[in-house]
């Protein structure tokens, strides 16, 4: 399933998009693409509940890039 995440409070000063992309790829997401330097990310994942995906993304980003 193709998904998009709109992360709030992200800027190039506090999170590099290359780091965010690498974090999501390491977590198993595919076709990860960051959009501009805004924290918006498009990716492919297995289908699942949106609420579960939100929690999983938050946990993986916190662990991966802080």
PDB file of C-alpha atoms in Angstrom, residues 22-55:
ATOM      1  CA  UNK A  22      17.381   5.794   5.852  1.00  0.00           C
ATOM      2  CA  UNK A  23      15.490   5.248   9.106  1.00  0.00           C
ATOM      3  CA  UNK A  24      12.311   4.217   7.307  1.00  0.00           C
ATOM      4  CA  UNK A  25      14.177   2.003   4.858  1.00  0.00           C
ATOM      5  CA  UNK A  26      15.912   0.229   7.752  1.00  0.00           C
ATOM      6  CA  UNK A  27      12.482  -0.276   9.360  1.00  0.00           C
ATOM      7  CA  UNK A  28      11.378  -2.184   6.256  1.00  0.00           C
ATOM      8  CA  UNK A  29       9.442   0.419   4.284  1.00  0.00           C
ATOM      9  CA  UNK A  30      10.131   0.483   0.551  1.00  0.00           C
ATOM     10  CA  UNK A  31      10.104   3.151  -2.151  1.00  0.00           C
ATOM     11  CA  UNK A  32      10.757   5.787   0.529  1.00  0.00           C
ATOM     12  CA  UNK A  33      10.797   9.324  -0.866  1.00  0.00           C
ATOM     13  CA  UNK A  34      11.079  12.508   1.163  1.00  0.00           C
ATOM     14  CA  UNK A  35       9.451  15.617  -0.228  1.00  0.00           C
ATOM     15  CA  UNK A  36      11.366  18.866   0.071  1.00  0.00           C
ATOM     16  CA  UNK A  37      12.774  19.435   3.577  1.00  0.00           C
ATOM     17  CA  UNK A  38       9.384  19.427   5.230  1.00  0.00           C
ATOM     18  CA  UNK A  39       9.200  16.001   6.844  1.00  0.00           C
ATOM     19  CA  UNK A  40       6.650  14.772   4.318  1.00  0.00           C
ATOM     20  CA  UNK A  41       7.419  11.196   3.289  1.00  0.00           C
ATOM     21  CA  UNK A  42       5.884   8.847   0.725  1.00  0.00           C
ATOM     22  CA  UNK A  43       6.540   5.128   1.095  1.00  0.00           C
ATOM     23  CA  UNK A  44       5.176   1.665   0.461  1.00  0.00           C
ATOM     24  CA  UNK A  45       4.143  -0.673   3.263  1.00  0.00           C
ATOM     25  CA  UNK A  46       1.944  -3.681   3.757  1.00  0.00           C
ATOM     26  CA  UNK A  47      -1.705  -2.799   4.199  1.00  0.00           C
ATOM     27  CA  UNK A  48      -2.835  -2.257   7.749  1.00  0.00           C
ATOM     28  CA  UNK A  49      -4.832  -0.005  10.014  1.00  0.00           C
ATOM     29  CA  UNK A  50      -3.875   3.660   9.786  1.00  0.00           C
ATOM     30  CA  UNK A  51      -3.756   4.058  13.578  1.00  0.00           C
ATOM     31  CA  UNK A  52      -1.321   1.142  13.874  1.00  0.00           C
ATOM     32  CA  UNK A  53       0.840   2.599  11.117  1.00  0.00           C
ATOM     33  CA  UNK A  54       0.916   5.977  12.904  1.00  0.00           C
ATOM     34  CA  UNK A  55       2.104   4.375  16.152  1.00  0.00           C
TER      35      UNK A  55
END
